[in-house]
Coordinates of N, CA and C in Angstrom, one line a residue:
A1 N 44.9 123.6 128.9 CA 44.6 125.0 129.0 C 43.2 125.2 128.4
T2 N 42.4 126.1 129.0 CA 41.2 126.5 128.5 C 41.3 127.8 127.7
V3 N 40.9 127.8 126.5 CA 41.0 129.0 125.7 C 39.7 129.4 125.1
G4 N 39.3 130.6 125.3 CA 38.0 131.1 124.8 C 38.1 132.3 123.9
S5 N 38.4 133.4 124.5 CA 38.4 134.7 123.8 C 39.5 134.7 122.7
V6 N 40.6 134.1 122.9 CA 41.7 134.1 121.9 C 41.2 133.4 120.6
A7 N 40.4 132.3 120.8 CA 39.9 131.6 119.6 C 39.0 132.6 118.7
V8 N 38.4 133.6 119.4 CA 37.5 134.5 118.7 C 38.3 135.7 118.2
T9 N 39.1 136.3 119.0 CA 39.8 137.5 118.7 C 41.1 137.3 117.9
Q10 N 41.8 136.2 118.2 CA 43.1 135.9 117.5 C 43.1 134.5 117.0
P11 N 42.3 134.1 116.1 CA 42.2 132.7 115.6 C 43.5 132.1 115.1
A12 N 44.3 133.0 114.5 CA 45.6 132.5 114.0 C 46.5 132.0 115.2
L13 N 46.5 132.7 116.3 CA 47.2 132.4 117.4 C 46.7 131.0 118.0
F14 N 45.4 130.9 118.1 CA 44.8 129.7 118.5 C 45.2 128.5 117.6
D15 N 45.2 128.7 116.3 CA 45.6 127.7 115.4 C 47.1 127.3 115.6
E16 N 47.9 128.3 115.9 CA 49.3 128.0 116.3 C 49.4 127.1 117.5
W17 N 48.6 127.4 118.5 CA 48.6 126.6 119.7 C 48.1 125.2 119.5
L18 N 47.1 125.1 118.6 CA 46.6 123.7 118.2 C 47.8 122.9 117.6
A19 N 48.5 123.6 116.7 CA 49.6 122.9 116.0 C 50.7 122.5 117.0
R20 N 51.0 123.4 117.9 CA 52.1 123.2 118.8 C 51.8 122.2 119.9
Y21 N 50.6 122.3 120.5 CA 50.2 121.5 121.7 C 49.3 120.3 121.4
G22 N 48.6 120.4 120.3 CA 47.7 119.4 119.9 C 46.3 119.6 120.5
A23 N 45.3 119.1 119.8 CA 43.9 119.3 120.1 C 43.5 118.7 121.5
K24 N 44.2 117.6 121.8 CA 43.9 116.9 123.1 C 44.3 117.7 124.3
R25 N 45.2 118.6 124.2 CA 45.7 119.4 125.3 C 45.0 120.7 125.6
L26 N 44.2 121.1 124.6 CA 43.5 122.4 124.8 C 42.0 122.1 125.0
I27 N 41.4 123.0 125.8 CA 40.0 123.0 125.9 C 39.4 124.3 125.4
L28 N 38.6 124.2 124.4 CA 38.0 125.4 123.8 C 36.9 125.9 124.7
G29 N 37.0 127.1 125.2 CA 36.0 127.8 126.0 C 34.9 128.4 125.1
A30 N 33.7 128.0 125.3 CA 32.6 128.6 124.5 C 31.5 129.1 125.5
D31 N 31.7 130.4 125.9 CA 30.8 131.1 126.8 C 29.7 131.7 125.9
V32 N 28.5 131.2 126.2 CA 27.4 131.6 125.2 C 26.2 132.3 126.0
K33 N 25.7 133.3 125.3 CA 24.5 134.0 125.7 C 23.7 134.3 124.5
D34 N 22.4 133.9 124.6 CA 21.5 134.2 123.5 C 22.0 133.6 122.2
G35 N 22.7 132.5 122.2 CA 23.2 131.8 121.0 C 24.5 132.4 120.4
H36 N 25.1 133.4 121.1 CA 26.3 133.9 120.5 C 27.5 133.8 121.6
I37 N 28.7 133.7 121.0 CA 29.8 133.6 121.9 C 30.1 135.0 122.5
S38 N 30.3 134.9 123.9 CA 30.7 136.1 124.6 C 32.2 136.0 124.9
I39 N 32.9 137.2 124.9 CA 34.3 137.2 125.1 C 34.7 138.2 126.2
N40 N 36.0 138.2 126.5 CA 36.6 139.2 127.4 C 35.9 139.1 128.8
G41 N 35.8 137.9 129.3 CA 35.2 137.8 130.7 C 33.7 138.1 130.6
W42 N 33.0 137.8 129.6 CA 31.6 137.9 129.4 C 31.2 139.4 129.2
K43 N 32.1 140.3 129.0 CA 31.8 141.7 128.9 C 31.3 142.1 127.5
E44 N 31.7 141.3 126.5 CA 31.3 141.6 125.1 C 30.7 140.4 124.4
E45 N 29.7 140.6 123.7 CA 29.1 139.6 122.9 C 29.6 139.7 121.5
S46 N 30.1 138.6 120.9 CA 30.6 138.6 119.6 C 29.4 138.4 118.6
A47 N 29.7 138.5 117.4 CA 28.6 138.3 116.3 C 28.7 136.8 115.9
I48 N 29.5 136.0 116.5 CA 29.7 134.6 116.1 C 28.7 133.7 116.9
G49 N 27.9 133.0 116.1 CA 27.0 132.0 116.7 C 27.7 130.8 117.3
L50 N 27.1 130.3 118.3 CA 27.7 129.1 119.0 C 28.0 128.0 118.1
F51 N 27.0 127.6 117.3 CA 27.2 126.4 116.4 C 28.2 126.6 115.3
D52 N 28.2 127.8 114.8 CA 29.3 128.2 113.8 C 30.7 128.1 114.4
F53 N 30.8 128.6 115.6 CA 32.0 128.6 116.3 C 32.5 127.1 116.6
L54 N 31.6 126.3 117.1 CA 31.9 124.9 117.4 C 32.2 124.2 116.1
K55 N 31.5 124.4 115.0 CA 31.8 123.7 113.7 C 33.2 124.1 113.3
E56 N 33.6 125.3 113.3 CA 34.9 125.7 112.9 C 36.0 125.0 113.7
Y57 N 35.8 125.0 115.0 CA 36.9 124.4 115.8 C 36.8 122.9 116.0
I58 N 35.6 122.3 116.1 CA 35.5 120.9 116.3 C 35.6 120.1 114.9
T59 N 34.8 120.5 114.0 CA 34.7 119.8 112.7 C 35.9 120.1 111.8
D60 N 36.2 121.4 111.7 CA 37.2 121.9 110.7 C 38.6 121.8 111.3
K61 N 38.8 122.0 112.6 CA 40.2 122.1 113.1 C 40.5 121.0 114.1
G62 N 39.6 120.1 114.4 CA 39.9 118.9 115.2 C 39.9 119.1 116.7
V63 N 39.4 120.2 117.2 CA 39.3 120.3 118.7 C 38.5 119.2 119.2
K64 N 38.9 118.7 120.4 CA 38.2 117.6 121.0 C 37.4 118.0 122.2
N65 N 37.9 118.9 123.0 CA 37.4 119.3 124.3 C 36.8 120.7 124.3
V66 N 35.5 120.8 124.8 CA 34.9 122.1 124.8 C 34.2 122.3 126.2
L67 N 34.5 123.4 126.8 CA 33.9 123.8 128.0 C 32.8 124.9 127.6
C68 N 31.6 124.5 127.6 CA 30.5 125.4 127.2 C 29.7 125.9 128.5
T69 N 29.7 127.2 128.6 CA 29.0 127.8 129.8 C 27.9 128.7 129.2
D70 N 26.7 128.3 129.7 CA 25.5 129.2 129.4 C 25.6 130.3 130.5
I71 N 26.1 131.4 130.1 CA 26.3 132.5 131.1 C 25.0 133.1 131.6
S72 N 23.9 132.9 131.0 CA 22.7 133.4 131.5 C 22.2 132.5 132.7
R73 N 22.8 131.4 132.9 CA 22.5 130.5 134.0 C 23.6 130.3 135.0
D74 N 24.8 130.7 134.7 CA 25.9 130.4 135.5 C 25.8 131.1 136.9
G75 N 25.9 130.3 137.9 CA 25.8 130.8 139.3 C 24.4 131.0 139.8
M76 N 23.4 130.7 139.0 CA 22.0 130.9 139.3 C 21.4 129.8 140.1
L77 N 21.9 128.6 140.0 CA 21.4 127.4 140.6 C 19.9 127.1 140.2
E78 N 19.6 127.4 139.0 CA 18.2 127.3 138.5 C 18.0 126.2 137.4
G79 N 19.0 125.3 137.3 CA 18.9 124.2 136.3 C 19.8 124.5 135.1
S80 N 20.2 123.5 134.5 CA 21.1 123.6 133.4 C 20.3 123.8 132.1
S81 N 21.0 124.2 131.0 CA 20.5 124.3 129.7 C 20.6 123.0 128.9
V82 N 19.8 122.0 129.4 CA 19.9 120.6 128.9 C 19.7 120.6 127.4
E83 N 18.7 121.3 126.9 CA 18.4 121.3 125.5 C 19.6 121.8 124.6
L84 N 20.2 122.9 125.1 CA 21.4 123.4 124.4 C 22.5 122.4 124.4
Y85 N 22.8 121.7 125.5 CA 23.9 120.7 125.5 C 23.5 119.5 124.7
R86 N 22.2 119.1 124.8 CA 21.8 118.0 124.0 C 22.0 118.3 122.5
S87 N 21.7 119.5 122.1 CA 21.9 119.9 120.7 C 23.3 119.9 120.3
I88 N 24.2 120.3 121.2 CA 25.6 120.3 120.9 C 26.1 118.8 120.7
M89 N 25.7 118.0 121.6 CA 26.1 116.5 121.5 C 25.5 115.9 120.3
K90 N 24.3 116.3 119.9 CA 23.8 115.7 118.6 C 24.5 116.2 117.4
A91 N 24.9 117.4 117.4 CA 25.6 118.0 116.2 C 27.1 117.6 116.2
F92 N 27.7 117.4 117.3 CA 29.1 117.1 117.4 C 29.3 115.9 118.3
R93 N 29.0 114.7 117.8 CA 29.0 113.5 118.6 C 30.3 113.1 119.2
R94 N 31.4 113.5 118.6 CA 32.7 113.2 119.2 C 33.3 114.2 120.1
C95 N 32.5 115.3 120.4 CA 32.9 116.3 121.2 C 32.9 115.8 122.7
K96 N 34.0 116.2 123.4 CA 34.1 115.9 124.8 C 33.6 117.2 125.5
L97 N 32.3 117.3 125.7 CA 31.7 118.5 126.2 C 31.7 118.5 127.7
I98 N 32.1 119.7 128.2 CA 31.9 120.0 129.7 C 30.9 121.0 129.8
A99 N 29.7 120.7 130.3 CA 28.6 121.6 130.5 C 28.7 122.4 131.8
S100 N 28.5 123.7 131.7 CA 28.6 124.6 132.8 C 27.5 125.6 132.9
G101 N 27.0 125.9 134.1 CA 26.0 126.9 134.3 C 24.7 126.3 134.7
G102 N 24.3 126.7 136.0 CA 22.9 126.4 136.5 C 22.7 125.2 137.2
I103 N 23.7 124.3 137.3 CA 23.6 123.0 138.0 C 23.1 123.3 139.5
S104 N 22.0 122.7 139.9 CA 21.5 123.0 141.3 C 21.4 121.7 142.1
N105 N 21.3 120.6 141.5 CA 21.1 119.3 142.2 C 21.5 118.1 141.4
I106 N 21.4 117.0 142.0 CA 21.7 115.7 141.3 C 20.9 115.5 140.1
N107 N 19.6 115.9 140.1 CA 18.7 115.7 139.0 C 19.2 116.4 137.7
D108 N 19.8 117.6 137.9 CA 20.4 118.3 136.8 C 21.5 117.5 136.1
I109 N 22.3 116.9 136.9 CA 23.4 116.1 136.4 C 22.9 114.9 135.7
E110 N 21.9 114.3 136.3 CA 21.2 113.1 135.7 C 20.7 113.4 134.3
E111 N 20.0 114.6 134.2 CA 19.5 115.0 132.9 C 20.6 115.1 131.9
L112 N 21.7 115.8 132.3 CA 22.8 115.9 131.3 C 23.5 114.6 131.0
N113 N 23.5 113.7 132.0 CA 24.1 112.4 131.7 C 23.2 111.6 130.7
A114 N 21.9 111.8 130.8 CA 20.9 111.1 129.9 C 21.1 111.8 128.5
A115 N 21.5 113.0 128.4 CA 21.7 113.7 127.1 C 23.1 113.4 126.6
K116 N 23.8 112.5 127.2 CA 25.1 112.0 126.7 C 26.2 113.1 126.9
V117 N 26.0 114.0 127.8 CA 27.1 115.0 128.1 C 28.1 114.3 129.0
P118 N 29.4 114.3 128.6 CA 30.3 113.5 129.4 C 30.9 114.1 130.6
A119 N 30.7 115.5 130.8 CA 31.3 116.1 132.0 C 30.5 117.4 132.3
V120 N 30.5 117.7 133.6 CA 29.7 118.8 134.1 C 30.4 119.6 135.2
V121 N 30.3 120.9 135.2 CA 30.8 121.7 136.2 C 29.7 122.0 137.2
F122 N 29.9 121.8 138.5 CA 28.9 122.0 139.5 C 29.4 122.6 140.8
G123 N 30.4 123.4 140.7 CA 31.0 124.0 141.8 C 30.1 124.8 142.7
K124 N 29.3 125.7 142.2 CA 28.5 126.6 143.0 C 27.5 125.7 143.8
A125 N 26.9 124.7 143.2 CA 26.0 123.8 143.9 C 26.6 123.2 145.2
I126 N 27.9 122.8 145.0 CA 28.6 122.3 146.2 C 28.9 123.4 147.2
Y127 N 29.3 124.5 146.7 CA 29.6 125.6 147.6 C 28.4 126.1 148.4
E128 N 27.2 126.1 147.8 CA 26.0 126.5 148.4 C 25.3 125.3 149.2
G129 N 25.9 124.1 149.2 CA 25.4 123.0 150.0 C 24.2 122.4 149.3
K130 N 24.0 122.6 148.0 CA 22.8 122.0 147.3 C 23.2 120.6 146.8
L131 N 24.4 120.3 146.8 CA 24.9 119.0 146.2 C 26.2 118.7 147.0
S132 N 26.5 117.4 147.2 CA 27.7 117.0 147.8 C 28.5 116.2 146.8
L133 N 29.8 116.3 147.0 CA 30.7 115.5 146.1 C 30.5 114.0 146.4
K134 N 30.2 113.6 147.6 CA 29.9 112.3 148.0 C 28.6 111.7 147.2
E135 N 27.6 112.6 147.1 CA 26.4 112.2 146.4 C 26.7 112.0 144.9
V136 N 27.5 112.9 144.3 CA 27.8 112.7 142.9 C 28.7 111.5 142.7
T137 N 29.6 111.3 143.5 CA 30.5 110.1 143.4 C 29.7 108.9 143.5
R138 N 28.8 108.8 144.5 CA 28.0 107.6 144.7 C 27.2 107.3 143.5
K139 N 26.6 108.4 142.9 CA 25.7 108.2 141.8 C 26.4 107.9 140.5
F140 N 27.5 108.5 140.2 CA 28.1 108.4 138.9 C 29.4 107.6 138.8
L141 N 30.1 107.5 139.9 CA 31.5 106.9 139.9 C 31.6 105.6 140.7
S142 N 30.6 105.3 141.5 CA 30.6 104.1 142.2 C 30.3 102.9 141.4
K143 N 31.1 101.8 141.6 CA 30.9 100.6 140.9 C 29.6 99.9 141.3
T144 N 29.1 100.2 142.4 CA 27.8 99.6 142.9 C 26.7 100.6 143.0
K145 N 26.4 101.2 141.8 CA 25.4 102.2 141.7 C 24.1 101.6 142.2

């Protein structure tokens, strides 16, 4: 399950879920705009900074999986926030980051791969015909790259 707003608005409940289901079964949603976590479907910006949020949940509470969406780029097909994701991977080396927002072509995915980002959301690029699943599979999952 992906959990975002609850981790901000009801941290005790999120902690309970961590204890009940384990860190491997939950994905922490980190929707970010201008360095702060947004909540409630991106309608509200919290006062919590992204890196403080990630430290609390990854370093302090043992969360493993994070879906981070740069909402200023989501759906825009104008390229990913590679530096943001590179910074996250540098600060939280064991994080299983899923980068989301702005992917427009195979080059964007290659840049994130070079930044050691383990997973990427690229749905809009496929929907708009900018990228094919076959192309991504051939490039990243084929044994005969």
